[in-house]
Amino acid sequence: MHENLLVLGGTSEATALCQALSAAGIRATVSLAGRVARPVRQPLPQRVGGFGGVAGLVRYLQNHAITHVVDATHPFAAQMSANAVAACAAARVPLIALTRAPWQAGPGDRWTHVPDIAGAVAALDRAPARVMLAVGRMQLAEFAPNPQHFYLLRLIDAPDAPLPFATCDIVQDRGPFSVAGDLALMRDYRINLVVSKNSGGTGAAAKITAARDLGLPVIMIDRPAIPARPEAHSVPEVLAWLVHSGTDRGV
Ligand code: NAP
């Protein structure tokens, strides 16, 4: 059988998968949303930009004779992941998600769980604090209701719209981050509250460990719901799935 994979990417796990696919000589294309100005170079052919919803993704799968889809997007990319479930079902293309376990609070963690960004915004309706706001670039405008805080933002690219904060500082950097580096950053900025998505994985975990070490409270944003789909938790698991999953398309 001649595989022709589509990898939905934008994470370090997707890059690791692409490296393994390239090394194994498996034909595949990686898809990026186009949010980052200079994305990490991928060892596979790459396409950039949305597909145009479920219908657009179905067309893409058919026009490119895709045999398998691996959804290796970030756990908060819920729209893309839901679209992949619907489109793969419609086009009868096998789908697997490469996922990472959420972080779990352990001894010393001072987490408040909130269900979504709106929950984090509501939890920030409090006396002024020095907040490390680690939620990426796309949803910063939603934090406008609480301009009383100092916000430390760590972003890959500079924001393309004016920020709704009176006092904030931007550190432009790209993970993976180290605990020592994040401890120093939080101390330098006298951070006393961290807001984070529960991304899971290792690349972004340093801030959570650093917050624990410093005894800082964390507003932890729980993951969005995604329709059920088969999941793998490692690159070898995805490769094993590829061997065993045929396709209804008879490719
Ligand atoms: P999202 O809200 O689930 O997706 C919104 C739309 O963006 C999708 O409907 C799709 O447009 C397009 N899109 C998203 N991912 C795509 C991909 N890999 N290839 C092609 N089109 C894509 O997604 P998001 O949360 O904005 O994430 C965008 C990208 O950033 C993903 O690749 C994700 O892995 C990465 N990322 C996200 C986060 C996060 O916190 N959300 C963090 C790190 C990395 P159409 O409907 O037009 O197809």
Short mmCIF file of N, CA and C in Angstrom, two decimals, residues 62-170:
data_model
loop_
_atom_site.label_atom_id
_atom_site.label_comp_id
_atom_site.label_asym_id
_atom_site.label_seq_id
_atom_site.Cartn_x
_atom_site.Cartn_y
_atom_site.Cartn_z
N GLN A 62 -9.67 14.56 -0.88
CA GLN A 62 -10.00 13.88 -2.13
C GLN A 62 -9.07 14.31 -3.26
N ASN A 63 -8.86 15.60 -3.40
CA ASN A 63 -8.04 16.10 -4.52
C ASN A 63 -6.59 15.63 -4.42
N HIS A 64 -6.12 15.42 -3.18
CA HIS A 64 -4.72 15.02 -3.00
C HIS A 64 -4.58 13.53 -2.70
N ALA A 65 -5.67 12.78 -2.83
CA ALA A 65 -5.65 11.33 -2.60
C ALA A 65 -4.94 10.99 -1.29
N ILE A 66 -5.37 11.70 -0.22
CA ILE A 66 -4.79 11.45 1.11
C ILE A 66 -5.32 10.10 1.62
N THR A 67 -4.39 9.28 2.13
CA THR A 67 -4.79 7.95 2.62
C THR A 67 -4.99 7.92 4.13
N HIS A 68 -4.30 8.80 4.87
CA HIS A 68 -4.40 8.83 6.33
C HIS A 68 -4.22 10.28 6.80
N VAL A 69 -4.91 10.62 7.87
CA VAL A 69 -4.70 11.93 8.50
C VAL A 69 -4.23 11.72 9.93
N VAL A 70 -3.17 12.44 10.31
CA VAL A 70 -2.74 12.47 11.71
C VAL A 70 -2.96 13.88 12.22
N ASP A 71 -3.83 14.01 13.20
CA ASP A 71 -4.09 15.32 13.81
C ASP A 71 -3.11 15.50 14.96
N ALA A 72 -2.04 16.26 14.68
CA ALA A 72 -1.03 16.52 15.71
C ALA A 72 -1.08 17.99 16.11
N THR A 73 -2.27 18.58 16.05
CA THR A 73 -2.42 19.99 16.44
C THR A 73 -2.41 20.11 17.97
N HIS A 74 -2.34 21.34 18.42
CA HIS A 74 -2.34 21.65 19.85
C HIS A 74 -3.69 21.27 20.46
N PRO A 75 -3.72 20.83 21.75
CA PRO A 75 -5.01 20.44 22.34
C PRO A 75 -6.05 21.56 22.37
N PHE A 76 -5.63 22.82 22.21
CA PHE A 76 -6.61 23.91 22.19
C PHE A 76 -7.05 24.27 20.77
N ALA A 77 -6.54 23.57 19.76
CA ALA A 77 -6.98 23.81 18.37
C ALA A 77 -8.24 22.97 18.12
N ALA A 78 -9.29 23.28 18.88
CA ALA A 78 -10.48 22.43 18.88
C ALA A 78 -11.25 22.48 17.58
N GLN A 79 -11.26 23.64 16.93
CA GLN A 79 -12.00 23.75 15.67
C GLN A 79 -11.38 22.86 14.60
N MET A 80 -10.05 22.96 14.48
CA MET A 80 -9.36 22.14 13.47
C MET A 80 -9.57 20.66 13.74
N SER A 81 -9.47 20.28 15.02
CA SER A 81 -9.60 18.86 15.37
C SER A 81 -11.02 18.35 15.11
N ALA A 82 -12.03 19.18 15.42
CA ALA A 82 -13.41 18.77 15.15
C ALA A 82 -13.64 18.66 13.64
N ASN A 83 -13.07 19.60 12.89
CA ASN A 83 -13.20 19.54 11.43
C ASN A 83 -12.56 18.26 10.87
N ALA A 84 -11.43 17.88 11.45
CA ALA A 84 -10.74 16.68 10.97
C ALA A 84 -11.60 15.44 11.20
N VAL A 85 -12.24 15.37 12.37
CA VAL A 85 -13.11 14.21 12.66
C VAL A 85 -14.22 14.14 11.63
N ALA A 86 -14.88 15.27 11.38
CA ALA A 86 -16.02 15.29 10.45
C ALA A 86 -15.57 15.01 9.01
N ALA A 87 -14.48 15.63 8.60
CA ALA A 87 -14.05 15.49 7.21
C ALA A 87 -13.53 14.08 6.92
N CYS A 88 -12.80 13.51 7.87
CA CYS A 88 -12.28 12.16 7.65
C CYS A 88 -13.42 11.14 7.60
N ALA A 89 -14.45 11.37 8.43
CA ALA A 89 -15.60 10.47 8.38
C ALA A 89 -16.28 10.59 7.02
N ALA A 90 -16.45 11.83 6.56
CA ALA A 90 -17.15 12.04 5.28
C ALA A 90 -16.34 11.47 4.11
N ALA A 91 -15.03 11.63 4.15
CA ALA A 91 -14.19 11.17 3.03
C ALA A 91 -13.71 9.74 3.23
N ARG A 92 -14.10 9.13 4.35
CA ARG A 92 -13.70 7.76 4.69
C ARG A 92 -12.18 7.60 4.64
N VAL A 93 -11.51 8.53 5.30
CA VAL A 93 -10.04 8.48 5.43
C VAL A 93 -9.73 8.21 6.90
N PRO A 94 -8.91 7.20 7.21
CA PRO A 94 -8.59 6.94 8.62
C PRO A 94 -7.89 8.13 9.28
N LEU A 95 -8.29 8.39 10.53
CA LEU A 95 -7.75 9.52 11.30
C LEU A 95 -7.24 9.02 12.64
N ILE A 96 -6.10 9.55 13.04
CA ILE A 96 -5.65 9.35 14.42
C ILE A 96 -5.15 10.69 14.93
N ALA A 97 -5.32 10.93 16.23
CA ALA A 97 -4.80 12.15 16.84
C ALA A 97 -3.56 11.79 17.66
N LEU A 98 -2.52 12.58 17.51
CA LEU A 98 -1.31 12.42 18.34
C LEU A 98 -1.45 13.42 19.49
N THR A 99 -1.74 12.92 20.66
CA THR A 99 -2.09 13.82 21.77
C THR A 99 -1.12 13.65 22.94
N ARG A 100 -1.15 14.63 23.82
CA ARG A 100 -0.35 14.59 25.04
C ARG A 100 -1.27 14.69 26.24
N ALA A 101 -0.90 14.01 27.31
CA ALA A 101 -1.73 14.04 28.51
C ALA A 101 -1.72 15.44 29.10
N PRO A 102 -2.87 15.87 29.66
CA PRO A 102 -2.87 17.17 30.34
C PRO A 102 -1.95 17.14 31.57
N TRP A 103 -1.48 18.32 31.99
CA TRP A 103 -0.73 18.39 33.24
C TRP A 103 -1.68 18.12 34.40
N GLN A 104 -1.16 17.49 35.44
CA GLN A 104 -1.94 17.22 36.66
C GLN A 104 -1.32 17.98 37.81
N ALA A 105 -2.17 18.58 38.65
CA ALA A 105 -1.64 19.28 39.83
C ALA A 105 -1.04 18.26 40.79
N GLY A 106 0.13 18.58 41.33
CA GLY A 106 0.78 17.72 42.33
C GLY A 106 1.01 18.51 43.59
N PRO A 107 1.72 17.90 44.55
CA PRO A 107 1.99 18.60 45.81
C PRO A 107 2.70 19.93 45.53
N GLY A 108 2.25 20.98 46.16
CA GLY A 108 2.89 22.29 46.00
C GLY A 108 2.24 23.14 44.93
N ASP A 109 1.41 22.52 44.07
CA ASP A 109 0.74 23.32 43.03
C ASP A 109 -0.45 24.05 43.64
N ARG A 110 -0.63 25.31 43.22
CA ARG A 110 -1.77 26.12 43.73
C ARG A 110 -2.61 26.52 42.53
N TRP A 111 -3.33 25.55 41.95
CA TRP A 111 -4.09 25.81 40.73
C TRP A 111 -5.54 26.13 41.04
N THR A 112 -6.08 27.07 40.27
CA THR A 112 -7.53 27.25 40.19
C THR A 112 -7.91 26.83 38.78
N HIS A 113 -8.81 25.85 38.64
CA HIS A 113 -9.22 25.41 37.31
C HIS A 113 -10.33 26.30 36.78
N VAL A 114 -10.20 26.71 35.53
CA VAL A 114 -11.30 27.43 34.86
C VAL A 114 -11.56 26.68 33.55
N PRO A 115 -12.81 26.73 33.06
CA PRO A 115 -13.15 25.88 31.92
C PRO A 115 -12.66 26.41 30.57
N ASP A 116 -12.43 27.72 30.49
CA ASP A 116 -12.10 28.31 29.18
C ASP A 116 -11.50 29.71 29.39
N ILE A 117 -11.24 30.40 28.28
CA ILE A 117 -10.65 31.74 28.37
C ILE A 117 -11.57 32.68 29.14
N ALA A 118 -12.87 32.59 28.88
CA ALA A 118 -13.81 33.46 29.59
C ALA A 118 -13.71 33.24 31.10
N GLY A 119 -13.51 31.99 31.50
CA GLY A 119 -13.35 31.67 32.92
C GLY A 119 -12.09 32.30 33.49
N ALA A 120 -11.02 32.33 32.69
CA ALA A 120 -9.78 32.95 33.14
C ALA A 120 -9.98 34.46 33.30
N VAL A 121 -10.69 35.05 32.35
CA VAL A 121 -10.95 36.49 32.42
C VAL A 121 -11.75 36.80 33.69
N ALA A 122 -12.76 35.98 33.98
CA ALA A 122 -13.58 36.19 35.18
C ALA A 122 -12.71 36.05 36.44
N ALA A 123 -11.80 35.08 36.44
CA ALA A 123 -10.95 34.85 37.61
C ALA A 123 -9.96 36.00 37.82
N LEU A 124 -9.71 36.78 36.77
CA LEU A 124 -8.78 37.92 36.87
C LEU A 124 -9.49 39.20 37.34
N ASP A 125 -10.79 39.10 37.62
CA ASP A 125 -11.53 40.25 38.13
C ASP A 125 -11.21 40.35 39.63
N ARG A 126 -10.03 40.90 39.94
CA ARG A 126 -9.53 40.94 41.32
C ARG A 126 -8.53 42.08 41.44
N ALA A 127 -8.00 42.26 42.61
CA ALA A 127 -7.05 43.35 42.87
C ALA A 127 -5.83 43.22 41.94
N PRO A 128 -5.18 44.35 41.64
CA PRO A 128 -4.07 44.32 40.69
C PRO A 128 -3.00 43.30 41.09
N ALA A 129 -2.52 42.58 40.07
CA ALA A 129 -1.47 41.58 40.28
C ALA A 129 -0.46 41.73 39.14
N ARG A 130 0.65 41.00 39.28
CA ARG A 130 1.65 40.96 38.21
C ARG A 130 1.54 39.58 37.59
N VAL A 131 0.92 39.54 36.41
CA VAL A 131 0.41 38.30 35.81
C VAL A 131 1.28 37.86 34.64
N MET A 132 1.73 36.62 34.67
CA MET A 132 2.31 36.04 33.46
C MET A 132 1.15 35.39 32.71
N LEU A 133 0.82 35.96 31.54
CA LEU A 133 -0.35 35.53 30.78
C LEU A 133 0.14 34.68 29.61
N ALA A 134 0.11 33.36 29.80
CA ALA A 134 0.70 32.44 28.82
C ALA A 134 -0.41 31.76 28.03
N VAL A 135 -1.08 32.55 27.19
CA VAL A 135 -2.21 31.99 26.44
C VAL A 135 -2.05 32.19 24.94
N GLY A 136 -0.85 32.55 24.51
CA GLY A 136 -0.65 32.78 23.08
C GLY A 136 -1.12 34.17 22.68
N ARG A 137 -1.11 34.40 21.36
CA ARG A 137 -1.34 35.75 20.83
C ARG A 137 -2.78 35.99 20.40
N MET A 138 -3.48 34.91 20.03
CA MET A 138 -4.74 35.07 19.30
C MET A 138 -5.89 35.59 20.16
N GLN A 139 -5.86 35.31 21.46
CA GLN A 139 -7.05 35.65 22.27
C GLN A 139 -6.78 36.73 23.31
N LEU A 140 -5.73 37.51 23.11
CA LEU A 140 -5.36 38.52 24.11
C LEU A 140 -6.46 39.56 24.29
N ALA A 141 -7.15 39.90 23.21
CA ALA A 141 -8.18 40.95 23.29
C ALA A 141 -9.26 40.60 24.31
N GLU A 142 -9.48 39.29 24.52
CA GLU A 142 -10.54 38.88 25.45
C GLU A 142 -10.21 39.26 26.89
N PHE A 143 -8.94 39.59 27.16
CA PHE A 143 -8.54 39.93 28.53
C PHE A 143 -8.73 41.41 28.84
N ALA A 144 -9.28 42.15 27.89
CA ALA A 144 -9.48 43.59 28.05
C ALA A 144 -10.24 43.98 29.33
N PRO A 145 -11.21 43.18 29.82
CA PRO A 145 -11.97 43.62 30.99
C PRO A 145 -11.14 43.83 32.26
N ASN A 146 -9.89 43.37 32.30
CA ASN A 146 -9.11 43.49 33.53
C ASN A 146 -7.79 44.23 33.29
N PRO A 147 -7.87 45.54 32.97
CA PRO A 147 -6.63 46.28 32.67
C PRO A 147 -5.87 46.70 33.92
N GLN A 148 -6.37 46.30 35.11
CA GLN A 148 -5.72 46.74 36.36
C GLN A 148 -4.40 46.01 36.61
N HIS A 149 -4.19 44.89 35.90
CA HIS A 149 -2.99 44.08 36.16
C HIS A 149 -1.82 44.51 35.28
N PHE A 150 -0.61 44.19 35.75
CA PHE A 150 0.55 44.19 34.86
C PHE A 150 0.57 42.80 34.20
N TYR A 151 0.72 42.78 32.87
CA TYR A 151 0.75 41.50 32.16
C TYR A 151 2.12 41.28 31.52
N LEU A 152 2.69 40.12 31.77
CA LEU A 152 3.89 39.68 31.05
C LEU A 152 3.43 38.68 29.99
N LEU A 153 3.71 39.02 28.73
CA LEU A 153 3.29 38.16 27.62
C LEU A 153 4.54 37.55 27.01
N ARG A 154 4.49 36.26 26.74
CA ARG A 154 5.60 35.63 26.01
C ARG A 154 5.01 35.11 24.69
N LEU A 155 5.51 35.68 23.61
CA LEU A 155 4.92 35.42 22.29
C LEU A 155 6.00 35.08 21.28
N ILE A 156 5.65 34.28 20.29
CA ILE A 156 6.60 33.97 19.21
C ILE A 156 6.75 35.19 18.31
N ASP A 157 5.62 35.79 17.93
CA ASP A 157 5.64 36.98 17.08
C ASP A 157 5.07 38.16 17.85
N ALA A 158 5.51 39.36 17.51
CA ALA A 158 4.93 40.55 18.12
C ALA A 158 3.44 40.61 17.78
N PRO A 159 2.61 41.16 18.69
CA PRO A 159 1.18 41.23 18.40
C PRO A 159 0.92 42.10 17.18
N ASP A 160 -0.09 41.73 16.37
CA ASP A 160 -0.37 42.52 15.17
C ASP A 160 -1.50 43.52 15.40
N ALA A 161 -2.07 43.51 16.62
CA ALA A 161 -3.11 44.50 16.95
C ALA A 161 -2.71 45.16 18.26
N PRO A 162 -3.18 46.39 18.49
CA PRO A 162 -2.85 47.04 19.77
C PRO A 162 -3.35 46.19 20.93
N LEU A 163 -2.57 46.14 22.01
CA LEU A 163 -2.97 45.32 23.16
C LEU A 163 -3.91 46.11 24.06
N PRO A 164 -4.85 45.43 24.71
CA PRO A 164 -5.83 46.14 25.53
C PRO A 164 -5.34 46.39 26.95
N PHE A 165 -4.01 46.35 27.19
CA PHE A 165 -3.50 46.48 28.55
C PHE A 165 -2.77 47.80 28.73
N ALA A 166 -2.97 48.41 29.90
CA ALA A 166 -2.27 49.67 30.20
C ALA A 166 -0.80 49.39 30.46
N THR A 167 -0.52 48.36 31.24
CA THR A 167 0.88 48.03 31.54
C THR A 167 1.14 46.57 31.19
N CYS A 168 2.06 46.39 30.28
CA CYS A 168 2.43 45.02 29.93
C CYS A 168 3.82 45.04 29.33
N ASP A 169 4.43 43.87 29.29
CA ASP A 169 5.73 43.74 28.66
C ASP A 169 5.67 42.47 27.82
N ILE A 170 6.36 42.50 26.69
CA ILE A 170 6.33 41.34 25.79
C ILE A 170 7.74 40.78 25.70
#
